[in-house]
Coordinates of C-alpha atoms (C1' of nucleotides) in Angstrom, one line a residue:
Chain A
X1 CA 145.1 89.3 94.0
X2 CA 141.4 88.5 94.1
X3 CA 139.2 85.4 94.7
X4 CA 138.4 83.3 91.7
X5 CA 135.8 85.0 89.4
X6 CA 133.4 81.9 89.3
X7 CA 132.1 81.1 92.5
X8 CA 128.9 79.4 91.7
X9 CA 126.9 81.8 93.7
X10 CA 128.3 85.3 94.2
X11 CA 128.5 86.1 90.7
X12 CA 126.7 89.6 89.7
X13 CA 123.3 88.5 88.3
X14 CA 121.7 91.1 86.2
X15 CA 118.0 92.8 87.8
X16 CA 116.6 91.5 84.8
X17 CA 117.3 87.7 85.3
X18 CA 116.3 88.0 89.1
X19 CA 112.7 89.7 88.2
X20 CA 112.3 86.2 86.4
X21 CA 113.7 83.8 89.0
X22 CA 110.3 84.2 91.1
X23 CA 108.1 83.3 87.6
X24 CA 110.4 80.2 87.1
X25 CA 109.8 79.4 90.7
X26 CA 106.3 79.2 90.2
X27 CA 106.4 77.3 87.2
X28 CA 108.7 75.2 88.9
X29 CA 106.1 74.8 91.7
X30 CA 103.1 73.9 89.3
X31 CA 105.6 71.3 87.4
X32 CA 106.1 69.4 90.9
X33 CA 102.3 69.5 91.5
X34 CA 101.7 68.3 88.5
X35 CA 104.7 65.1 88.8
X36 CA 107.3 65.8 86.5
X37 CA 110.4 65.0 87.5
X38 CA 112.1 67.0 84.7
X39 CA 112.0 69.7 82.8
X40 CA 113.7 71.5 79.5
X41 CA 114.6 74.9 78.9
X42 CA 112.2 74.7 76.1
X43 CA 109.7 73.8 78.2
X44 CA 109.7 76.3 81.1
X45 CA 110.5 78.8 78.5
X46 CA 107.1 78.1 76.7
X47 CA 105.4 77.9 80.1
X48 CA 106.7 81.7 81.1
X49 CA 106.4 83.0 77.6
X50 CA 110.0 83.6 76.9
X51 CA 113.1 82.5 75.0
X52 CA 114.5 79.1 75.3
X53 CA 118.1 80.6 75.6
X54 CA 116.9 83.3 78.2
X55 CA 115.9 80.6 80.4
X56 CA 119.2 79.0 80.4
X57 CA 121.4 82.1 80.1
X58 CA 119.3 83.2 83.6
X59 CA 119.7 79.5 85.0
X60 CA 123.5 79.2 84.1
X61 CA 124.3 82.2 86.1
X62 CA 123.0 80.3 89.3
X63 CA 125.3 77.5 88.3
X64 CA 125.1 74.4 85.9
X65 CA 122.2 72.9 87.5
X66 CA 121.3 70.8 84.1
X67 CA 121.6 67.3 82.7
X68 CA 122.7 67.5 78.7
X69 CA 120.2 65.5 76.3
X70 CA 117.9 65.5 79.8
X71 CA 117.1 69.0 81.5
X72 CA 116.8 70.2 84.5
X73 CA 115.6 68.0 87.7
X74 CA 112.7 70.2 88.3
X75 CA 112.9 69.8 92.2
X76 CA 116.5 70.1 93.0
X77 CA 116.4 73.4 90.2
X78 CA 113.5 75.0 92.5
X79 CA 115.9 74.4 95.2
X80 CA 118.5 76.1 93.6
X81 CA 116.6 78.8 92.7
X82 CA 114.6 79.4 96.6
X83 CA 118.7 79.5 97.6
X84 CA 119.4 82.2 95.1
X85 CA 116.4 84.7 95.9
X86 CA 117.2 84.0 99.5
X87 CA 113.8 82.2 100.5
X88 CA 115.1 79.1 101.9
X89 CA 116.1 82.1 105.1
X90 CA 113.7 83.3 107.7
X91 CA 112.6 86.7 106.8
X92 CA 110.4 88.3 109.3
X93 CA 107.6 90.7 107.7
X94 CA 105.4 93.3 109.1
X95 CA 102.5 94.4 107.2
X96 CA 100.5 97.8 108.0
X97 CA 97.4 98.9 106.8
X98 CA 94.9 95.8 107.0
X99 CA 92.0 96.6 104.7
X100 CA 91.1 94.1 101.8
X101 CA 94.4 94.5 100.3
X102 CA 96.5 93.6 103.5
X103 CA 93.8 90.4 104.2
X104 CA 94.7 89.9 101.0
X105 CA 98.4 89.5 100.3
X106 CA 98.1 88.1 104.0
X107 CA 95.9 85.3 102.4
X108 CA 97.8 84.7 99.5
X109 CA 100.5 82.1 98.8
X110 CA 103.9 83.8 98.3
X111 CA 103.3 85.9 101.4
X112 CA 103.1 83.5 104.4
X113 CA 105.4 80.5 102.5
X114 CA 108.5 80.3 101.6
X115 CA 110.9 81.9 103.6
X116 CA 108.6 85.1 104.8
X117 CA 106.7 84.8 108.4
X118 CA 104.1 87.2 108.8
X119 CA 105.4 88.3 112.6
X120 CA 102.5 91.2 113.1
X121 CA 99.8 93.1 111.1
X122 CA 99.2 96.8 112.2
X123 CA 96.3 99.2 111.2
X124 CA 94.9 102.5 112.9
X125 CA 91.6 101.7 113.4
X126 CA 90.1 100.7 116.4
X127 CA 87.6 98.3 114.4
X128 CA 90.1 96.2 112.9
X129 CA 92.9 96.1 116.2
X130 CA 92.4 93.2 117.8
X131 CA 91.2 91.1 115.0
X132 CA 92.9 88.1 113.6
X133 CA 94.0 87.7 110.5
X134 CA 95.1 84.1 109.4
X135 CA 95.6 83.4 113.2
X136 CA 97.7 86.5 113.0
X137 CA 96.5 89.7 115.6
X138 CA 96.0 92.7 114.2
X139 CA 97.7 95.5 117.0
X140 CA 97.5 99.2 117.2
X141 CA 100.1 100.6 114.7
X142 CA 101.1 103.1 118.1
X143 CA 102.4 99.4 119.1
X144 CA 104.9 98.8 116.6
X145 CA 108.1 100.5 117.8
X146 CA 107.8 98.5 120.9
X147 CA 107.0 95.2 119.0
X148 CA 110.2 95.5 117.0
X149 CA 112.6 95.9 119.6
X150 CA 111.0 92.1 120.4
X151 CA 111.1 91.1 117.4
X152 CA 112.6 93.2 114.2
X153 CA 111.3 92.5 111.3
X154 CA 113.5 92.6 108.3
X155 CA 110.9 93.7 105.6
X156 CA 107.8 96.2 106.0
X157 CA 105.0 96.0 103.8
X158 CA 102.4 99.2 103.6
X159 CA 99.3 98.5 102.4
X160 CA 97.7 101.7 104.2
X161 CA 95.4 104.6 101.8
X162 CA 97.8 107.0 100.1
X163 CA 97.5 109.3 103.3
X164 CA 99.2 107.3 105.9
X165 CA 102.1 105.7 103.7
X166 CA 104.5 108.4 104.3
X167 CA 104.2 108.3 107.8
X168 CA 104.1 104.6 108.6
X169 CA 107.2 104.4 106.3
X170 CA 108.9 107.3 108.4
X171 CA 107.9 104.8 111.7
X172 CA 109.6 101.7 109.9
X173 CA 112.9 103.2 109.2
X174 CA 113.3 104.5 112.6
X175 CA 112.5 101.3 113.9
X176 CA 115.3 99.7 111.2
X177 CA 113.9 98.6 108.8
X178 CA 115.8 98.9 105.3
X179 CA 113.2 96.9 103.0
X180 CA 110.0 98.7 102.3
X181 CA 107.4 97.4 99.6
X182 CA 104.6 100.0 99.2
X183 CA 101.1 99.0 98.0
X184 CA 99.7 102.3 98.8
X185 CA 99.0 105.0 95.5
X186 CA 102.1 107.6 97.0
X187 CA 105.4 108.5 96.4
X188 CA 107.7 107.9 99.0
X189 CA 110.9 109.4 100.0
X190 CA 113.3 107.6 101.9
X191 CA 117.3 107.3 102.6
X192 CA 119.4 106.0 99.8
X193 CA 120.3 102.9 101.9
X194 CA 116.5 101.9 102.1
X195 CA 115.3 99.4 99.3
X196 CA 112.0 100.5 98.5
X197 CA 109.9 99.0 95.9
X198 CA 106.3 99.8 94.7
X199 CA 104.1 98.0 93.8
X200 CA 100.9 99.5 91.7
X201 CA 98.1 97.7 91.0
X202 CA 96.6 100.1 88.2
X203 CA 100.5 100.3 86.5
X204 CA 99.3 96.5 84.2
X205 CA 96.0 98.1 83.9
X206 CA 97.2 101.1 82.4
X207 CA 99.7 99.3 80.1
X208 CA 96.9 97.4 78.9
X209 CA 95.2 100.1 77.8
X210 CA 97.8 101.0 75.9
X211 CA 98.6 98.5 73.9
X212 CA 94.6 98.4 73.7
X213 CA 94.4 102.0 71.9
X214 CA 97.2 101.0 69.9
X215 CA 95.5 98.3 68.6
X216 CA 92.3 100.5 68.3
X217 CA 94.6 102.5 65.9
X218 CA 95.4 100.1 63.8
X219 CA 92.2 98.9 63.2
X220 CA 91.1 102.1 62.3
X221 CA 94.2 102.6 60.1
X222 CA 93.3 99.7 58.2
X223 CA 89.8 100.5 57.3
X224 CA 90.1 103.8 56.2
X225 CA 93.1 103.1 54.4
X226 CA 93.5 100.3 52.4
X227 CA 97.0 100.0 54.2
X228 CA 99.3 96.7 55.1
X229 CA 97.8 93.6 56.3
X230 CA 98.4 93.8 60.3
X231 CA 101.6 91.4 60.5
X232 CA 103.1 90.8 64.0
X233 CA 106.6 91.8 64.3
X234 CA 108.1 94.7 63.0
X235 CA 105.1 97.2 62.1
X236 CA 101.5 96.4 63.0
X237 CA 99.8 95.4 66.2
X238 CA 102.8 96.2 69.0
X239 CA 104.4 93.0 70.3
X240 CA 102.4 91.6 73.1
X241 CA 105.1 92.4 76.1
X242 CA 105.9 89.7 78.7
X243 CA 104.8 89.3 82.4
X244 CA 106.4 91.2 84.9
Chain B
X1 CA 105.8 107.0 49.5
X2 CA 105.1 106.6 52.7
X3 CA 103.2 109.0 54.9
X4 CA 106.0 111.4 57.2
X5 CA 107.5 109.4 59.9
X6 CA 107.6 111.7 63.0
X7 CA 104.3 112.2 63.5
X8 CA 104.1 112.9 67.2
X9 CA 102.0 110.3 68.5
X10 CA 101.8 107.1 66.1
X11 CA 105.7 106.8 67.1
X12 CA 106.8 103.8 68.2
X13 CA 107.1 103.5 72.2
X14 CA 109.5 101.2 73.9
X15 CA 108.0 99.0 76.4
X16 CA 110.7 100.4 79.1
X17 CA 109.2 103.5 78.5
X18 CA 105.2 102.5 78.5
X19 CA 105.9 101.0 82.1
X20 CA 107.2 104.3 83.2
X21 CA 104.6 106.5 81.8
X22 CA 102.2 105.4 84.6
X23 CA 105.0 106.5 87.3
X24 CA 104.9 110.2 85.6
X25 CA 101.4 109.6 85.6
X26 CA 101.2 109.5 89.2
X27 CA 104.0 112.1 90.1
X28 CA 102.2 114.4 87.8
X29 CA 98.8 113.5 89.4
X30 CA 100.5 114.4 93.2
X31 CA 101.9 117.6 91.9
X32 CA 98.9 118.7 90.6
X33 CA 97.2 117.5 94.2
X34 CA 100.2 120.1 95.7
X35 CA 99.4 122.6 93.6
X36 CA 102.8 123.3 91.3
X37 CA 102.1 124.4 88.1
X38 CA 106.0 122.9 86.0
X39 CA 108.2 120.8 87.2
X40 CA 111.5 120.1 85.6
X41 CA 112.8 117.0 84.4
X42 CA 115.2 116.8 87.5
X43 CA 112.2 116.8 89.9
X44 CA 110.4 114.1 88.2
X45 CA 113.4 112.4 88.3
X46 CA 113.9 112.3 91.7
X47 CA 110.1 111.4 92.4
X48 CA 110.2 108.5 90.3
X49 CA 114.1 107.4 91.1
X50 CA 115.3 107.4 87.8
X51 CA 117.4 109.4 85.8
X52 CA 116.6 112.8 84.2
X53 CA 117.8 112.2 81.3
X54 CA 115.5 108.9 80.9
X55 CA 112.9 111.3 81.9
X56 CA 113.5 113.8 78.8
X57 CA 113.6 110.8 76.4
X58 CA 110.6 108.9 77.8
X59 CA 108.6 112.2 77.1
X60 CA 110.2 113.6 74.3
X61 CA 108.8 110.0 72.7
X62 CA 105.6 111.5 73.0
X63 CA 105.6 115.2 71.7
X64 CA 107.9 118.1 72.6
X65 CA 105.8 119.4 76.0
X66 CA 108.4 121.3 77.5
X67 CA 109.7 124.8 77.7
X68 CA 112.9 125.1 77.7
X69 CA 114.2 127.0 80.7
X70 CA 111.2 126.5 82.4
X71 CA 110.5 122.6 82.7
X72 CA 106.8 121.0 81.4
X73 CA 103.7 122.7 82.5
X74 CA 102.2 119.4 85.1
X75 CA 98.6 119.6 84.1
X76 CA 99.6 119.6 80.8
X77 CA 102.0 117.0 80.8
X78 CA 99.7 114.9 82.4
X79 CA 97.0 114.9 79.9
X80 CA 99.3 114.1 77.3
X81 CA 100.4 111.2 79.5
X82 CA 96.8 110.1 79.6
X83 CA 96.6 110.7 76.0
X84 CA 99.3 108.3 75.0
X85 CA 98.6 105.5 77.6
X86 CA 94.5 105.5 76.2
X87 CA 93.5 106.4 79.5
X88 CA 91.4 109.4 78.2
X89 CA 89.3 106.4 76.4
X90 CA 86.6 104.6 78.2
X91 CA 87.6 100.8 78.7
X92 CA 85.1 98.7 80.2
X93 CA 86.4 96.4 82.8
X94 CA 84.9 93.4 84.2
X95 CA 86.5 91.3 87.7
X96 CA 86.0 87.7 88.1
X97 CA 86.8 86.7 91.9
X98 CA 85.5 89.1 94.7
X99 CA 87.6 87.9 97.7
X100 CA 89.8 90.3 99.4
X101 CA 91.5 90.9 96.9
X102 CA 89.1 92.0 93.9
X103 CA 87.3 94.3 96.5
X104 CA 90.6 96.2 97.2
X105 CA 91.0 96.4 93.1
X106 CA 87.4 97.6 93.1
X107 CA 88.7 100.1 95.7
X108 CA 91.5 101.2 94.5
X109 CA 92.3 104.7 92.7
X110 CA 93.3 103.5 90.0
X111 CA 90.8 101.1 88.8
X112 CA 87.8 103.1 89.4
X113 CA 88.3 106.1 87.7
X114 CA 90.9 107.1 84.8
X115 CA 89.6 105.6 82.0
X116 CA 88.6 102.2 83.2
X117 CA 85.1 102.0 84.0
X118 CA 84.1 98.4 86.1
X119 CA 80.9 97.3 85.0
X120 CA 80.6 94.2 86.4
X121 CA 81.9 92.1 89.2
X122 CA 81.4 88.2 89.0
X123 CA 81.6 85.4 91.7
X124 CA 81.0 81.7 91.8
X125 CA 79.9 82.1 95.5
X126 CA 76.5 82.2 96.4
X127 CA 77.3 84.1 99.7
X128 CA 79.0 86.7 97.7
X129 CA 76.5 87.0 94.9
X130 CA 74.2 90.0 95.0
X131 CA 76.3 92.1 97.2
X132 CA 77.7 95.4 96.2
X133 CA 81.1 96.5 96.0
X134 CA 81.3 100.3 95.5
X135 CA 77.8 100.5 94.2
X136 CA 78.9 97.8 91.7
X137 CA 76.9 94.4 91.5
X138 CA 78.2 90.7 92.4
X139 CA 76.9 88.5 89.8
X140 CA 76.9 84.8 89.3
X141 CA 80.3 84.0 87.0
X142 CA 77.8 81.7 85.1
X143 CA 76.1 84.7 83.6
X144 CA 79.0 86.1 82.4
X145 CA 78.7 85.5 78.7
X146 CA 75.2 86.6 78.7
X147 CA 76.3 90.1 80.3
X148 CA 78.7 90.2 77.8
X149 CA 76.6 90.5 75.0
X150 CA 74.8 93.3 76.3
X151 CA 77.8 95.3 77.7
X152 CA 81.1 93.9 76.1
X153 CA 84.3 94.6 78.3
X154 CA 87.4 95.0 76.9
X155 CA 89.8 93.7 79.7
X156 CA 89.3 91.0 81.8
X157 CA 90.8 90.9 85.5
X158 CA 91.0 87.3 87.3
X159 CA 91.4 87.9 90.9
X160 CA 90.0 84.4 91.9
X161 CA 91.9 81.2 93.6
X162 CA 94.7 79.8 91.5
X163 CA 92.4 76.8 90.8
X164 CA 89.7 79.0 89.0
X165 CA 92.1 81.0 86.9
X166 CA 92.3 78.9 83.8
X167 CA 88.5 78.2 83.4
X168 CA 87.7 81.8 84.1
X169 CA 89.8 83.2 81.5
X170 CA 88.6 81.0 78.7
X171 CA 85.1 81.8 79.8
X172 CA 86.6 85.5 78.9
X173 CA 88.3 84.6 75.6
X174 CA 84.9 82.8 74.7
X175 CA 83.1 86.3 75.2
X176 CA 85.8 87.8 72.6
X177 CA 88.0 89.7 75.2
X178 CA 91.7 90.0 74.4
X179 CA 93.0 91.9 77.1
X180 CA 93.3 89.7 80.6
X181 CA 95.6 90.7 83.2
X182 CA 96.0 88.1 85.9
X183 CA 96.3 88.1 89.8
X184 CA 95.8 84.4 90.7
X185 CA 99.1 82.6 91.4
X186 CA 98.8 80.3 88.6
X187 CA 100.2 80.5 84.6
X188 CA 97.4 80.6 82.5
X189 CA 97.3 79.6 78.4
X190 CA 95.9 81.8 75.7
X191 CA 96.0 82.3 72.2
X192 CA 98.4 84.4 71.0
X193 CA 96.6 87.1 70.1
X194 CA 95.2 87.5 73.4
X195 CA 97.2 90.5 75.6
X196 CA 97.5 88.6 79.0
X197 CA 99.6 90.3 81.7
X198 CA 100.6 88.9 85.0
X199 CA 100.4 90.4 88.5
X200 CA 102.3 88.6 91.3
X201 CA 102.1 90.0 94.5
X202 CA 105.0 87.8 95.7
X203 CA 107.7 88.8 93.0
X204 CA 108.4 92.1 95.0
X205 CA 108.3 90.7 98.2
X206 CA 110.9 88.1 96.7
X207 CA 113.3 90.1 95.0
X208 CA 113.1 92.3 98.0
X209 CA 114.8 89.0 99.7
X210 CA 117.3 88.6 96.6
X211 CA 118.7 91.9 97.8
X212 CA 118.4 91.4 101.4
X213 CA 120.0 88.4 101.7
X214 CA 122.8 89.9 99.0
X215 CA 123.5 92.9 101.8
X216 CA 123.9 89.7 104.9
X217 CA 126.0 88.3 102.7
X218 CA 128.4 90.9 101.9
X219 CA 128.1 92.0 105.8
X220 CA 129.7 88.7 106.9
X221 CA 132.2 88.9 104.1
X222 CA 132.8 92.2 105.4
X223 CA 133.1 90.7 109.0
X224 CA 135.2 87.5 108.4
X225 CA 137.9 88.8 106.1
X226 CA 138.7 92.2 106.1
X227 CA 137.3 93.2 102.7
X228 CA 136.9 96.5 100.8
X229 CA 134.2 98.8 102.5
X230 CA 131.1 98.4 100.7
X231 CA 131.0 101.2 98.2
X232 CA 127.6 101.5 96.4
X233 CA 128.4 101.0 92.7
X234 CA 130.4 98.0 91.1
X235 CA 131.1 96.2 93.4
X236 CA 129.8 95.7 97.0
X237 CA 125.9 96.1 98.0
X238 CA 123.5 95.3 94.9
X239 CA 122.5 99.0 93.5
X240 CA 119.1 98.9 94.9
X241 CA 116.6 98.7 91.7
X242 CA 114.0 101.2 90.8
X243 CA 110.6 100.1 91.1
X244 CA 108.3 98.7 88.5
Chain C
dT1 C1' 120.6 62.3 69.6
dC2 C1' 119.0 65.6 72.7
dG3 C1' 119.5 69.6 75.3
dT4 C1' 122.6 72.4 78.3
dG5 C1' 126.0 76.1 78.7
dT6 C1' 128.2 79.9 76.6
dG7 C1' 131.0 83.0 73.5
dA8 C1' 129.8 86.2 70.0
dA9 C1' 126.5 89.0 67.5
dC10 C1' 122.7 91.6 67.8
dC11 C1' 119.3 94.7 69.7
dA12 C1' 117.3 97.8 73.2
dT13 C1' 117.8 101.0 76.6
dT14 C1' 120.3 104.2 79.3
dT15 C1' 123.3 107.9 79.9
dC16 C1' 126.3 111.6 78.3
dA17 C1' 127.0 115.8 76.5
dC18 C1' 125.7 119.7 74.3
dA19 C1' 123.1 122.6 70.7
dG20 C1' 119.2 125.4 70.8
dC21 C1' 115.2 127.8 72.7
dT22 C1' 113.0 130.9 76.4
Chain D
dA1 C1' 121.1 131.2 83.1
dG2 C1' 118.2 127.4 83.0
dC3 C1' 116.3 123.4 81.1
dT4 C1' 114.5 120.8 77.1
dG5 C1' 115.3 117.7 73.2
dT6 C1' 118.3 114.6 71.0
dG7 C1' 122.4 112.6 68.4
dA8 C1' 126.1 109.6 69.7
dA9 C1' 128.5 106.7 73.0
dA10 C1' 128.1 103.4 76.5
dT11 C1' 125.9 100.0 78.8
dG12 C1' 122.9 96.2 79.5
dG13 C1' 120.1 92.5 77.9
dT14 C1' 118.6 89.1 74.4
dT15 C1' 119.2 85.8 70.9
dC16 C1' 122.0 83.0 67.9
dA17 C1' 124.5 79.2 66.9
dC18 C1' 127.2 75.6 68.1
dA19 C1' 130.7 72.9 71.0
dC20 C1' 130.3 69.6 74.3
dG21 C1' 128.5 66.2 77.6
dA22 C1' 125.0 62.7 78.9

DNA sequence: TCGTGTGAACCATTTCACAGCT
DNA sequence: AGCTGTGAAATGGTTCACACGA
């Protein structure tokens, strides 16, 4: 009735395993900086702080891209992988709201390689309009309707203060836009069909202070009580949780 | 034998769950900005696009605050939020790199107030050293160990280029800090009793792509052959994922 | 012999469904 | 009547352990 179930790419992969593709990637990256030609699954796994067998239950469901007794062929994997998250296309991004956090991700690596082109910056302020950015121009934000029916871009990125992210993401879905990342500290509603993610700079920061008081705690448990020595695992300090 | 086990705070919190608490935190935060006084489980869960039954479990990990038939009382709520996550301690935070990027941290809501208290900037560039960002001082990265005895900080932020990242945090694990969470595109190596988180501002922007180019896909496949309609769910377009 | 690829077992998290309080 | 808090079921994700190929 249907296709055949294992089409190398196509297959469901889970959100989790996708969320680590861009780390591998990066690892990947480093590796052919550094001249290695190959890698193992225990290797990569060490280098992104997981499980051997993670890495290869995430890299199997892209296809069998390993050598047995040899590992992976670090360049053609990194391929593989680009192919997967869809970065070996053109993706046109807008970003909006260019204080130091838009020079910023306009500035850094991920955002103007590999598969996304920076079309247009936008801000409000007639300071900054008119500026360039990375050879990029900065143009009134009034502008952007009219600039995407040139050019539509297929992701918008706000990085505006809490106060104007509502509205500029009200702007980019009526211009049709249906992937929104948000920088700024709001909550945003938006239809169902629009992918929005967030992105919060503090979110680590607060994490961190939890695992912080936690440890805290158990310090304090310890001294006043002559309780169990701190072992890591089961009781104790709180297992050290994994990048993002 | 044992002291009781359900003692409200002191239970064990999932890590899902400690990544969500922020989200609350902020919900909870723009509430209180709007001026409600409860807000129901449903609500929050539509602010923070989850489920509201993940809602009542994530809180009900940290203490019975509702009323039932009336929802949580938001000001309330949100101090016990603070409560759990340690943000009603005072964590003294110190950021190494003061490009773009570390002034928009400096800048931002959520690393200036809350808890975390920046005590220090540090730079390697003489242009940079001596300014002040937000009242706070730029000081020569060499003199970081000798601020840290004075003032010790307990987290460490690296916002500098990728090259600097590894030197700068064992210049931090030198000083004695065991909390570092990362922004410079490179993987760094710490002891294991060091908390070290990562921050990518890429990975969004690229799993953004994963789904994009998953909905292109499934368009053409819905244009060649004459396929099912794409019903959100099982099968069809990717369910879009909630945000960090 | 080394290291991938993968069923199967295990563990964590999510969701359901409803008892119980206001 | 409305909404929380929570066992129990369902789902999703991780890890084990080993067959298999290089």
């Amino acid at each position: 009735m249907s296709e055949a179930p294992s089409d190398p790419n196509r297959r469901r992969i889970p959100e989790a395993t996708v969320v680590r593709l861009p780390v591998y990637q990066r690892i990947l990256s480093e590796l052919l900086r550094t001249g290695a030609a190959t890698v193992s699954s225990e290797r990569l796994a060490t280098m992104a702080r997981v499980n051997a067998a993670k890495v290869r239950k995430d890299l199997s469901l892209l296809g069998s891209f390993g050598t047995r007794g040899t590992g992976y062929d670090v360049a053609f994997l990194r391929s593989q992988i680009d192919r997967a998250l869809g970065v070996d296309q053109d993706w046109p991004v807008v970003i909006i709201g260019i204080g130091n956090l838009g020079r910023a991700l306009v500035n850094s690596e991920g955002f103007s390689s590999r598969g996304f082109r920076v079309t247009a910056l936008f801000d409000a302020d007639p300071e900054v309009i008119g500026e360039r950015v990375r050879s990029v121009e900065v143009l009134d934000v009034a502008e952007l309707p009219a600039f995407a029916r040139q050019d539509p871009p297929t992701i918008g990125v706000i990085s505006t203060p809490a106060g104007a992210a509502q509205e500029v993401a009200n702007t980019l879905i009526s211009i049709g836009v249906r992937s929104i990342l948000n920088f700024a500290p709001r909550v945003l509603t938006v239809p169902p069909d629009v992918l929005l993610r967030y992105v919060d700079l503090s979110i680590e920061l607060q994490v961190m202070s939890f695992y912080e008081s936690r440890r805290q705690a158990d310090a304090e448990q310890l001294s006043t009580s002559g309780g169990d020595p701190p072992r890591l695992g089961s009781g104790g300090v709180s297992r050290p949780p994994l990048q993002t």
